[in-house]
Tab-separated table of C-alpha atoms in Angstrom:
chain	number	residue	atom	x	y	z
A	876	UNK	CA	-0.336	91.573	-15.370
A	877	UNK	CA	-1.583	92.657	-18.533
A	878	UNK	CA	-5.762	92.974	-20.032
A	879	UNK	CA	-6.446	93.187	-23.741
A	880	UNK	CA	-9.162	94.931	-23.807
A	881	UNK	CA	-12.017	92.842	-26.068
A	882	UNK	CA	-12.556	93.766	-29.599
A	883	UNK	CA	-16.755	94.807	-29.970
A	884	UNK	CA	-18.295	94.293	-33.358
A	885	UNK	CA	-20.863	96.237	-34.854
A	886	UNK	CA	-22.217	96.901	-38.427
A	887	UNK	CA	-19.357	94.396	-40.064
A	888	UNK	CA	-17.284	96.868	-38.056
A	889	UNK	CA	-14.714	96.347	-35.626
A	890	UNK	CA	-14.068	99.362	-33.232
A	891	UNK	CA	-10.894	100.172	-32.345
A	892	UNK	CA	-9.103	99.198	-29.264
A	893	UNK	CA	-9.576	100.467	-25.600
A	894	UNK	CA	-6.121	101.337	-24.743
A	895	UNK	CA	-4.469	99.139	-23.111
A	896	UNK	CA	-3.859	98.748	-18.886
A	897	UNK	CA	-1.877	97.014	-16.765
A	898	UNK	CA	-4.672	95.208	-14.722
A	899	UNK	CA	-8.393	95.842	-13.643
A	900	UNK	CA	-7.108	97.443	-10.510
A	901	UNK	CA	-5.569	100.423	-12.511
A	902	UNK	CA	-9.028	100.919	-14.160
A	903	UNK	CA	-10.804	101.037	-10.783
A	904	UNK	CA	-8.088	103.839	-9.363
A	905	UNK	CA	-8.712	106.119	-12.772
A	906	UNK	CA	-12.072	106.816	-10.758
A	907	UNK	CA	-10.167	108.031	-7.913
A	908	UNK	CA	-7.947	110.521	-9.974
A	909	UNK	CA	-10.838	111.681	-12.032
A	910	UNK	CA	-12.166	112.817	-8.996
A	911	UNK	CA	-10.333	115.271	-8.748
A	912	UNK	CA	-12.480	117.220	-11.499
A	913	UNK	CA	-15.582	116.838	-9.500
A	914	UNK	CA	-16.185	120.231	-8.340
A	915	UNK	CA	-17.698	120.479	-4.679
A	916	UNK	CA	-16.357	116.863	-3.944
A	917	UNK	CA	-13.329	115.252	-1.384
A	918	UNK	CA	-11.248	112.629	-3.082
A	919	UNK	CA	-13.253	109.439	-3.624
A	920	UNK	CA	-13.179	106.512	-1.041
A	921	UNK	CA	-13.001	102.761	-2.281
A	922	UNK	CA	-16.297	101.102	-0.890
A	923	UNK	CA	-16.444	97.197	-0.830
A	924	UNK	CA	-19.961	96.021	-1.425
A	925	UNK	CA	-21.695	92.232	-1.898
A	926	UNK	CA	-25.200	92.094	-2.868
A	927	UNK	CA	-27.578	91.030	-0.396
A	928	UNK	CA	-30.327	88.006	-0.650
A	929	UNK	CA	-33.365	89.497	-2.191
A	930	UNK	CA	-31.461	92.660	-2.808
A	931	UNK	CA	-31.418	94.606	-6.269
A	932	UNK	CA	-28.485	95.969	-7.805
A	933	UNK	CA	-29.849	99.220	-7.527
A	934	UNK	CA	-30.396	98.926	-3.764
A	935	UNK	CA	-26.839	97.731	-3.367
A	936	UNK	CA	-25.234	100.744	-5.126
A	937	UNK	CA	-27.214	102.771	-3.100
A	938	UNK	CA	-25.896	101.354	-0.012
A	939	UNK	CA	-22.462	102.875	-0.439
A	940	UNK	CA	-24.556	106.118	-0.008
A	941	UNK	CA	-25.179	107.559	-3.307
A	942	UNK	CA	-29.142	108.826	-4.147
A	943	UNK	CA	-31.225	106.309	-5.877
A	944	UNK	CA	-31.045	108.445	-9.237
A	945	UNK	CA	-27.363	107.907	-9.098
A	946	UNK	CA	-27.592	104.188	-8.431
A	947	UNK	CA	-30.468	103.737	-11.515
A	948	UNK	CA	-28.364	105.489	-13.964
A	949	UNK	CA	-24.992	103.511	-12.987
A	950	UNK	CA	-27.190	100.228	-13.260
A	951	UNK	CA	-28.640	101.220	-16.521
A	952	UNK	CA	-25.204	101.976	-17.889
A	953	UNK	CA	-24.141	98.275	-16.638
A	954	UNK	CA	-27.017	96.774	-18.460
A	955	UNK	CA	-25.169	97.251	-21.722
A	956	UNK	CA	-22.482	94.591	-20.957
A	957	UNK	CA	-24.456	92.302	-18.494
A	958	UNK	CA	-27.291	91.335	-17.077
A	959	UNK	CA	-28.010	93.560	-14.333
A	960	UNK	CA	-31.381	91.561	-13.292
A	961	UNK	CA	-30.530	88.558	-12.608
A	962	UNK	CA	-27.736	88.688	-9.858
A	963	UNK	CA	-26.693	86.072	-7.548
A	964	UNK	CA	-26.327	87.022	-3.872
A	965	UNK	CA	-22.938	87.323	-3.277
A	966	UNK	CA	-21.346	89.421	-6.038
A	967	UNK	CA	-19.055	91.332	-4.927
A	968	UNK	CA	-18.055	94.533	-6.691
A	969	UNK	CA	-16.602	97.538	-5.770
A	970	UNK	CA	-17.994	101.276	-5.963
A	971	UNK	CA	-15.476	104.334	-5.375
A	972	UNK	CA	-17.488	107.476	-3.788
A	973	UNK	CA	-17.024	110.763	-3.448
A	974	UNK	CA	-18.410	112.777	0.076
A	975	UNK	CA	-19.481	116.104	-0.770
A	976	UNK	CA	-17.246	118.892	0.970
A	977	UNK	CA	-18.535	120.291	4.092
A	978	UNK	CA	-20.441	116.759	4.488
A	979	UNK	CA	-23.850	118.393	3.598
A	980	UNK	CA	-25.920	116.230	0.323
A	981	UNK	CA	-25.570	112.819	-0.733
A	982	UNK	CA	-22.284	110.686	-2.068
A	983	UNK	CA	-20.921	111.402	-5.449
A	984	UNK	CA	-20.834	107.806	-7.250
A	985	UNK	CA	-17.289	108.336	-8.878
A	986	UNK	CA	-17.008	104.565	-10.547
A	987	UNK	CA	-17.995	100.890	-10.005
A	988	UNK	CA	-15.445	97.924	-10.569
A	989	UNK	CA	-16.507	93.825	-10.614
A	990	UNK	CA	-15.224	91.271	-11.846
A	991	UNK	CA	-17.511	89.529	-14.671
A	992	UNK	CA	-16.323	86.035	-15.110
A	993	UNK	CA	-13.131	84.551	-14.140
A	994	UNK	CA	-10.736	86.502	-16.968
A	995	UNK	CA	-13.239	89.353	-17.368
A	996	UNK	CA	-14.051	92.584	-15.490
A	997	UNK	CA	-16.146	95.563	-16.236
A	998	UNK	CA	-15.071	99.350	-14.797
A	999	UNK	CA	-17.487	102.245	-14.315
A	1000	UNK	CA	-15.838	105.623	-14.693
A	1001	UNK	CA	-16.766	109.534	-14.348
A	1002	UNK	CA	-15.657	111.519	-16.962
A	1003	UNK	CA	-14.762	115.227	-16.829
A	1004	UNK	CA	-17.624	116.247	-18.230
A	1005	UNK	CA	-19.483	114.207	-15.201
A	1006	UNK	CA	-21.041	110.766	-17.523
A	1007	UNK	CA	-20.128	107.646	-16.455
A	1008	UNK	CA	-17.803	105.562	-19.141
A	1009	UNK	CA	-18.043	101.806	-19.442
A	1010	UNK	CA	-15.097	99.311	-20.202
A	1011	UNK	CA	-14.620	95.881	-20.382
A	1012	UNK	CA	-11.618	94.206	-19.974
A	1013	UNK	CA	-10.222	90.688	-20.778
A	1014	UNK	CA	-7.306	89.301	-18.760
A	1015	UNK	CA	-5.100	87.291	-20.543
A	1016	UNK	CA	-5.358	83.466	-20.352
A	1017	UNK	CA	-2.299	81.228	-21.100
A	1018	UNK	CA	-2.494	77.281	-20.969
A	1019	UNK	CA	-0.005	75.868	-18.498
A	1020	UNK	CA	0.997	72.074	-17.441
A	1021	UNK	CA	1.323	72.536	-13.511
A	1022	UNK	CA	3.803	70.783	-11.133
A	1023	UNK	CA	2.453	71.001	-7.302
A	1024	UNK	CA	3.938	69.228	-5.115
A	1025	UNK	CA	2.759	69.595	-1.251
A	1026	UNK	CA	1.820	67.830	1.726
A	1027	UNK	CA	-1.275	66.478	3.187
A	1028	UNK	CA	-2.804	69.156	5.598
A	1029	UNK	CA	-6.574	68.348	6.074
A	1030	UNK	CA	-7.934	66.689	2.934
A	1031	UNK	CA	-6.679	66.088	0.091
A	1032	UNK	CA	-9.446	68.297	-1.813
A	1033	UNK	CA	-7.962	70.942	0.642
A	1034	UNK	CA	-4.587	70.802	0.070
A	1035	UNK	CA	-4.263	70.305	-3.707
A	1036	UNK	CA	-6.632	73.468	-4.003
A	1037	UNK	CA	-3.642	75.029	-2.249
A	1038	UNK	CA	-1.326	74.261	-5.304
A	1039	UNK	CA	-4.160	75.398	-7.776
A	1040	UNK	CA	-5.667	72.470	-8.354
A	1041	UNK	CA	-9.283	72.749	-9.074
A	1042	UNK	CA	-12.060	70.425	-7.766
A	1043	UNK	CA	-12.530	68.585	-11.080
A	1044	UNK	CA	-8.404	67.851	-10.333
A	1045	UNK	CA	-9.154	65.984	-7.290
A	1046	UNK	CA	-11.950	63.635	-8.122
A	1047	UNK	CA	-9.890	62.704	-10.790
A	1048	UNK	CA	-7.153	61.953	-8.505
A	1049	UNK	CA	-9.501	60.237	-6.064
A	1050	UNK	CA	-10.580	57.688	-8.316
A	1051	UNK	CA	-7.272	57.070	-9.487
A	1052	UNK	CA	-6.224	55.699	-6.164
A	1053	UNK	CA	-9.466	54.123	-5.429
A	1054	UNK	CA	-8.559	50.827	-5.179
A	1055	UNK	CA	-5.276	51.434	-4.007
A	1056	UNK	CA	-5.894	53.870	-0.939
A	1057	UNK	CA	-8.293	54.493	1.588
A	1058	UNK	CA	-8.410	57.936	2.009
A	1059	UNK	CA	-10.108	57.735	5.438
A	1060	UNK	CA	-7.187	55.208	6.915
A	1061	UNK	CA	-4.214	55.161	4.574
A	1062	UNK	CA	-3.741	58.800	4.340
A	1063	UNK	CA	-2.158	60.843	7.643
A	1064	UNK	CA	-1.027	64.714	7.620
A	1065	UNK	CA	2.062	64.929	6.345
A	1066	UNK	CA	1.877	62.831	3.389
A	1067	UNK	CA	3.664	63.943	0.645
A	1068	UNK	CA	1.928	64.362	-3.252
A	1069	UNK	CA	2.653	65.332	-6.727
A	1070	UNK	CA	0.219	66.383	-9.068
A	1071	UNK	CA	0.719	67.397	-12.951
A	1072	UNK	CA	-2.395	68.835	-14.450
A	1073	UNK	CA	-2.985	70.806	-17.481
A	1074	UNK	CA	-4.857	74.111	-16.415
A	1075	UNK	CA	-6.163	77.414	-18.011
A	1076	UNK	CA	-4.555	80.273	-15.787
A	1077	UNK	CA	-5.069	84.077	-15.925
A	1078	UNK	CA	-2.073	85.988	-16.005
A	1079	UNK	CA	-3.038	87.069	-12.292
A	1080	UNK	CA	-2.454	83.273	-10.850
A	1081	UNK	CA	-6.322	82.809	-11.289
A	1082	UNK	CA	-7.285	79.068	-12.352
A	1083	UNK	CA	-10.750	79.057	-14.394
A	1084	UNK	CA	-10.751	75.655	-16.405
A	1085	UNK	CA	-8.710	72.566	-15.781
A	1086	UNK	CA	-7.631	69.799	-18.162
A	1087	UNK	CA	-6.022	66.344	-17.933
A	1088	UNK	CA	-4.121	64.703	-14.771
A	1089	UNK	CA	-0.916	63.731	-16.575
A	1090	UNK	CA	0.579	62.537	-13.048
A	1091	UNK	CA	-0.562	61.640	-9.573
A	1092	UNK	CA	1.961	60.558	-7.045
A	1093	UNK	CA	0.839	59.935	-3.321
A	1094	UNK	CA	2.673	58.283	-0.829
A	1095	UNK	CA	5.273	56.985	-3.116
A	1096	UNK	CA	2.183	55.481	-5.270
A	1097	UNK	CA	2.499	56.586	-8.364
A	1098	UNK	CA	0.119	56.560	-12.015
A	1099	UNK	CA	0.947	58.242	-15.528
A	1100	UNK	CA	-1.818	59.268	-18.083
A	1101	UNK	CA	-1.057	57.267	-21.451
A	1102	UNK	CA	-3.047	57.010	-24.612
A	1103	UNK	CA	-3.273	53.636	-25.809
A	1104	UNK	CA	-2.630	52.062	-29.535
A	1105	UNK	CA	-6.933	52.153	-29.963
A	1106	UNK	CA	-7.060	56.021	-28.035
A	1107	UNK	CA	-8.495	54.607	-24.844
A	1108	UNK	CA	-6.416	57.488	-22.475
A	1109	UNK	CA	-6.003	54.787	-19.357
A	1110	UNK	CA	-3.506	55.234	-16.326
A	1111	UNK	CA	-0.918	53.167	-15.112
A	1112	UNK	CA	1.673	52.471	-12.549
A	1113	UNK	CA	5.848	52.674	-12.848
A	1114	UNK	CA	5.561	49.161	-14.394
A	1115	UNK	CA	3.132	49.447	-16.905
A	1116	UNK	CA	0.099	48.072	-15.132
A	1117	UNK	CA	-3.267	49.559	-15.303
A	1118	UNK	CA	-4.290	51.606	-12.551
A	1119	UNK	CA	-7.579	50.598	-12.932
A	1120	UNK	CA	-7.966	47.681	-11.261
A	1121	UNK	CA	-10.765	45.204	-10.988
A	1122	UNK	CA	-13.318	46.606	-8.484
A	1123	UNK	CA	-12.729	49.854	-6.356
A	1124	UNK	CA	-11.804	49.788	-2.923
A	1125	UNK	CA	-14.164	52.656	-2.048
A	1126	UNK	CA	-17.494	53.085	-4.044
A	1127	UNK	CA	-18.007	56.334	-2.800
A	1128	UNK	CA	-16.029	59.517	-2.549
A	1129	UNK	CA	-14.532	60.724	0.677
A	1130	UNK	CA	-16.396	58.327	2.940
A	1131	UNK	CA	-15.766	56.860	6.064
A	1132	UNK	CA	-15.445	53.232	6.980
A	1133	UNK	CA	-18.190	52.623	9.662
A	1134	UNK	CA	-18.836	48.973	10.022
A	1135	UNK	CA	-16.409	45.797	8.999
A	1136	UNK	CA	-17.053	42.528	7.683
A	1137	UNK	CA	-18.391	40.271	10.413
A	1138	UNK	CA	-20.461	39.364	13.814
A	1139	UNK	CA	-22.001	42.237	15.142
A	1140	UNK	CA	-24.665	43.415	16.923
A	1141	UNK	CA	-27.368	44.791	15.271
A	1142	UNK	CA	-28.192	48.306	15.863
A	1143	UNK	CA	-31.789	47.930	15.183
A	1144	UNK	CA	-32.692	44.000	16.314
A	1145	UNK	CA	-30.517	44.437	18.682
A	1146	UNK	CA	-29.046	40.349	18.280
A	1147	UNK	CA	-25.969	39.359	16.956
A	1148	UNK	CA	-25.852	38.227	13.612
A	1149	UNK	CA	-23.553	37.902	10.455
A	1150	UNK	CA	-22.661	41.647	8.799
A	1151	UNK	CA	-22.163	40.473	5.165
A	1152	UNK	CA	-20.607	43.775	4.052
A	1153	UNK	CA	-19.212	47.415	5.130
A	1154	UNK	CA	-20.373	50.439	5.862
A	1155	UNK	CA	-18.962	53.341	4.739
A	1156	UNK	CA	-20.776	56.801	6.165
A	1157	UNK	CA	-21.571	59.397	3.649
A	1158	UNK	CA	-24.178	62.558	3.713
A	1159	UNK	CA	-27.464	61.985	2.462
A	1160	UNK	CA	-27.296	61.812	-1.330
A	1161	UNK	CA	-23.735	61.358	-2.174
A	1162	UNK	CA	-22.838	60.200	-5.365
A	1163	UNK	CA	-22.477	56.009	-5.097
A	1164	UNK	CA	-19.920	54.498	-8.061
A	1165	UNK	CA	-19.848	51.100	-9.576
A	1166	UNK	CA	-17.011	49.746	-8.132
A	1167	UNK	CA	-15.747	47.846	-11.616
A	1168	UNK	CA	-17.287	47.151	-15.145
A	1169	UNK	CA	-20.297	44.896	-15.430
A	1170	UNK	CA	-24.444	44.560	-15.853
A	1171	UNK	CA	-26.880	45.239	-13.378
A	1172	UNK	CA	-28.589	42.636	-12.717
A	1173	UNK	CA	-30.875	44.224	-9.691
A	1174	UNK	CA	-31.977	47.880	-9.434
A	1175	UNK	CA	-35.293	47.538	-6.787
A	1176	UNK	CA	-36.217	47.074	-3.068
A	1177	UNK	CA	-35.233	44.687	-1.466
A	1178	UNK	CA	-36.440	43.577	2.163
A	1179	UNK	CA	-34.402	45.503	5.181
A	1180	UNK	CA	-31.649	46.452	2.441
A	1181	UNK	CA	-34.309	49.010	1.248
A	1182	UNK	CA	-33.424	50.699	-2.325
A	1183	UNK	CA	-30.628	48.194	-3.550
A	1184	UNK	CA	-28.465	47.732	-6.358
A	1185	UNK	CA	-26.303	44.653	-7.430
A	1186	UNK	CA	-23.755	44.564	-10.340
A	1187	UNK	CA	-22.860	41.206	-12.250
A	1188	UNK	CA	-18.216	41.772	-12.980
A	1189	UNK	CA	-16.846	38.734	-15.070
A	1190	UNK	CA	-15.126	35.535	-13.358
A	1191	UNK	CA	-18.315	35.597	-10.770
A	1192	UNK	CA	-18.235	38.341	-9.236
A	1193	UNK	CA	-21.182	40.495	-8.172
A	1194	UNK	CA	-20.828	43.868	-5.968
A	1195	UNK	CA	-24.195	44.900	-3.986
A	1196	UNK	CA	-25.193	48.303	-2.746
A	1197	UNK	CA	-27.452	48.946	-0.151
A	1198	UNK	CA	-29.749	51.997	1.399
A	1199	UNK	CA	-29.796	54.152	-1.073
A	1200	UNK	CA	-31.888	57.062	-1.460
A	1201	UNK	CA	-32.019	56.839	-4.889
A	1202	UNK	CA	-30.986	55.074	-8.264
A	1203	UNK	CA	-29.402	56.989	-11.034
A	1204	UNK	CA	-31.584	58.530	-13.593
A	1205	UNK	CA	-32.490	55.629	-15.736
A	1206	UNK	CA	-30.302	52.647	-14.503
A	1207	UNK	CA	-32.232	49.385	-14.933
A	1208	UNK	CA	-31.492	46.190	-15.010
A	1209	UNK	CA	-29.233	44.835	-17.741
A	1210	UNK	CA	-27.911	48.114	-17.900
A	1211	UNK	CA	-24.146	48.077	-18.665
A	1212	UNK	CA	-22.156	50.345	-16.773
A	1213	UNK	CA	-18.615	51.123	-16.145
A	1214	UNK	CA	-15.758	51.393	-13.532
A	1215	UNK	CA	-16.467	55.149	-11.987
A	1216	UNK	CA	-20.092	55.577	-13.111
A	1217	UNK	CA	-22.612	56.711	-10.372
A	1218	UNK	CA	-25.430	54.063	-10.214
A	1219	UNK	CA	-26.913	55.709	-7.049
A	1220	UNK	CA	-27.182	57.745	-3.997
A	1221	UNK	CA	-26.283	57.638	-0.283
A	1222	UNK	CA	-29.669	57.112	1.449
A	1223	UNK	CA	-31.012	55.562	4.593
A	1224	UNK	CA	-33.467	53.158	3.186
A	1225	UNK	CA	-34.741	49.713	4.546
A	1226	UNK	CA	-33.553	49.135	8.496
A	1227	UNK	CA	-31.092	51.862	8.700
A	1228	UNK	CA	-30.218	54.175	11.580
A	1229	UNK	CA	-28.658	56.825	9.190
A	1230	UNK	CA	-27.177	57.857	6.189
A	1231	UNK	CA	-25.080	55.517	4.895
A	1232	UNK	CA	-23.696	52.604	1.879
A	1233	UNK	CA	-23.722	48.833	3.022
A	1234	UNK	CA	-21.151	47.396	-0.038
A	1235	UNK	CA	-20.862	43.722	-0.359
A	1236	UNK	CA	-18.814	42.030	-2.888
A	1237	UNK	CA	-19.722	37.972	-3.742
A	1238	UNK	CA	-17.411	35.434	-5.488
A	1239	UNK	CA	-19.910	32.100	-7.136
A	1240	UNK	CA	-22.772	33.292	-4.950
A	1241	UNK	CA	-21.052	33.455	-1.773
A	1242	UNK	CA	-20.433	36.793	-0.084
A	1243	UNK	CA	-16.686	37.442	0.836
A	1244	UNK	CA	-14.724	39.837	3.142
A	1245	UNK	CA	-14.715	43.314	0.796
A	1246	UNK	CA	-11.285	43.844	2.709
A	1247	UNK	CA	-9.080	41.733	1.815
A	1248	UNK	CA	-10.733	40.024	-1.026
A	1249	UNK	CA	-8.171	38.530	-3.587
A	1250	UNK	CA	-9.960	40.218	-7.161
A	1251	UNK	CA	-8.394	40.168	-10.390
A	1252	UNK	CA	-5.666	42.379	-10.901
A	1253	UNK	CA	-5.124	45.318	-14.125
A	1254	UNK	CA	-3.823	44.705	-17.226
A	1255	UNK	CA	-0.545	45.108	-18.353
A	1256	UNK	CA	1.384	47.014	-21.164
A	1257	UNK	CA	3.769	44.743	-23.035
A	1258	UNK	CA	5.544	45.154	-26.502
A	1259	UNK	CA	5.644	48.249	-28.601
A	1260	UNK	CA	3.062	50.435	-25.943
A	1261	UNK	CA	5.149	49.273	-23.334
A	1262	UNK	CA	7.969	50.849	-24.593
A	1263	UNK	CA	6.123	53.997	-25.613
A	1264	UNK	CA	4.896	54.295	-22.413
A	1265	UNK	CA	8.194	54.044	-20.982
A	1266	UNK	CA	9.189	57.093	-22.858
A	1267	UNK	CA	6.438	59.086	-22.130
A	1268	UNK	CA	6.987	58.141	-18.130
A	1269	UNK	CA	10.620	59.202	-18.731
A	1270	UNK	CA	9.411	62.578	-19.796
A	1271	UNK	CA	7.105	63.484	-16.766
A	1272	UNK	CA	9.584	61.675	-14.006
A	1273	UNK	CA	12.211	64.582	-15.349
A	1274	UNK	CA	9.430	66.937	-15.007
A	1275	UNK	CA	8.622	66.182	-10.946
A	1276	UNK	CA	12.340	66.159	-10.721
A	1277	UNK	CA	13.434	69.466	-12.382
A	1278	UNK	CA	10.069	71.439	-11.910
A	1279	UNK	CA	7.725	72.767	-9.628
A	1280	UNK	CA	10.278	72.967	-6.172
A	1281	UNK	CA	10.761	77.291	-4.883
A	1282	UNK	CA	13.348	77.554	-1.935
A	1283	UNK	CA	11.032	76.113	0.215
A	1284	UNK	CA	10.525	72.899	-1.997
A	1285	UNK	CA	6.690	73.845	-2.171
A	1286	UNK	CA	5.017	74.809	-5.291
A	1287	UNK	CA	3.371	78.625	-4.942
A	1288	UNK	CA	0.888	79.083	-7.166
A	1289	UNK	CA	-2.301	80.358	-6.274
A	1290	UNK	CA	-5.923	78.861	-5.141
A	1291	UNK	CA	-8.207	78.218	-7.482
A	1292	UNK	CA	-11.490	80.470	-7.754
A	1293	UNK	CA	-14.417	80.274	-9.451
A	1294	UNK	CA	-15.915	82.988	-11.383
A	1295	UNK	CA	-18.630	85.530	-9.887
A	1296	UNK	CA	-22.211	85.214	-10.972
A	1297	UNK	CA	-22.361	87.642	-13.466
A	1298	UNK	CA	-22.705	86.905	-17.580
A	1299	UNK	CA	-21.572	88.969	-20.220
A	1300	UNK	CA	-24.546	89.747	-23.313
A	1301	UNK	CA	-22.852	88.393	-26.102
């Protein structure tokens, strides 16, 4: 793994080159041999620190046992990359000390080593002549389209992150298959997938930025990114239909269904009457999606449905959402608003006995069955993008058939991370 280090400007000047290092882990272990120059000191001692809530940087360094002149001076020196003020509780970093031989006097701070973003680190070294030497280093980052191909083992959020993918990945995914799959009843362990996603990725396995889905294959369901003739990028299945159909089975993300379509009792009357919709259950203030295109035509209270929201599609139909904690910043009615687009938020308004999203979907007026309901299918590619689309689908299916598979037919690449909390002064 190779860092360039990162060229620094100054006066219309540009300074030459740290030389260069295999990785940040060499510069942290230059502390350790310097060391070895510090008269009156044992060989230094890798100490593993996070700051603490409410904590200082200053009052970390200090906990790895060096004096509090020590710690000031190391901060001070830090302060001329970063921000040293403004740290997140968390940050990890690493200091290397030195005890003092015959174990009389305080630590010897040798050098501090933490990562500053997710392709960034800075090192703090001793020098011979005992001052403390700052570097910053850049890990190289090379654009790669991923194969991962795994199973189902928890969620899928959890198991994609497995193959790199990052969270922005998944959602993506998610609403690609949200009117095809229930996540909560058609998906079991086991289940096999295959993702293709453009990703940043540091030379170290680290992903920091992800780009486009280019493939999505779950459960032998399968959807291929394709720019259309007007540059609308739309997906769609083996045959050329659009994977966006009409209205979305599931409004909201990773919810459970709760309540069906039908007689119930209900929880709060206590009689049995007609449940016009489903329930899904969701944690206060999850994000609530219009299920398909269309104009609100209702974005107010309403009765024992408490905050509601209902969405005029074409042909007649209308989609309602009920109990919600909240509508999305400015949504009104006669609002346009698209497949995907959060209208609102899981709440427990109106006669509720918890978080949760009462969906109905009505055809002329007339609410219907949201499971089951026959709605108006995708469009299709025909003609001249049919045929391009056909060539671009021939190019990934070789892809998920020559790529991605190790001996044990699992793609290894590593978990995606976010980066720490600190910001470099530009």
């Amino acid at each position: 793994m190779a860092f360039g280090c990162k060229l620094a400007l100054a006066n219309g000047r540009i300074d030459p080159p740290l030389p260069d290092t295999a990785s940040v882990q060499h510069l942290a272990s230059e502390a350790f041999t310097q060391a070895e120059a510090q008269p009156g000191f044992s060989r230094p001692q890798n100490v593993a620190l996070k700051i603490k809530p409410g904590e200082t940087f200053e009052a970390a360094v200090q906990r790895a046992g060096v004096t509090a002149q020590e710690a000031h001076e190391a901060v001070a020196t830090l302060g001329e990359a970063m921000d040293t003020v403004h740290i997140k509780a968390g940050m990890p970093f690493d200091a290397a000390i030195a005890q003092p031989q015959g174990e009389h006097g305080p630590a010897r701070l040798i050098g501090l080593s933490l990562r500053s973003g997710p392709a960034s680190a800075i090192t703090l070294s001793r020098t011979f002549d005992g001052a403390l030497r700052l570097r910053e280093m850049q890990e190289k980052v090379n654009d790669e389209q991923t194969v991962a191909k795994g199973e189902i083992d928890g969620s899928l959020y959890e198991s994609a992150a497995r193959l790199g993918a990052t969270p922005t990945v998944t959602a993506q995914v998610a609403k690609m298959f949200a009117h095809k799959l229930d996540f909560q009843r058609d998906i079991q362990p086991g289940d096999k997938f295959t993702l293709i996603f453009d990703r940043k990725v540091t030379e170290s396995g680290r992903t920091i930025q992800s780009g486009d889905v280019e493939y999505a294959q779950i459960k032998g369901v399968k959807f291929y990114r394709f720019e259309r003739r007007d540059g609308d990028v739309e997906y769609f299945d083996e045959n050329g239909k659009n994977v966006r159909g009409f209205l979305l089975r599931t409004p909201v993300d990773g919810a459970r269904m709760t309540s069906t379509f039908g007689m119930r009792k209900h929880p709060i009357l206590g009689y049995t009457r007609m449940h016009k919709g489903i329930d899904f259950g969701a944690g206060m203030g999850t994000p609530v999606v219009a299920a398909g295109d269309g104009v609100v035509v209702e974005a107010r209270r309403w009765g024992t449905y408490g905050n509601w929201v209902r969405i005029r599609h074409t042909g007649g139909w209308d989609t309602g959402y009920a109990h919600l904690s909240r509508f999305a910043k400015g949504l009104h009615a006669g609002d346009r608003v698209r497949q995907g687009q959060v209208i609102a938020y899981v709440g427990s308004t109106g006669a509720s006995t918890g978080p949760h999203l009462h969906y109905e979907i009505w055809k002329n007026g007339q609410r219907v069955n949201p499971i089951g309901a026959k709605v108006p299918q995708g469009t299709v590619l025909a003609g001249a993008e049919l045929a391009k689309f056909r060539t671009v689908k021939a190019h990934i299916d070789h892809l998920v058939e020559t790529k991605g598979d190790d001996q044990n037919g699992e793609t290894a690449l590593a978990m995606a991370e976010t980066s720490d909390s600190v910001g470099l002064r530009r």
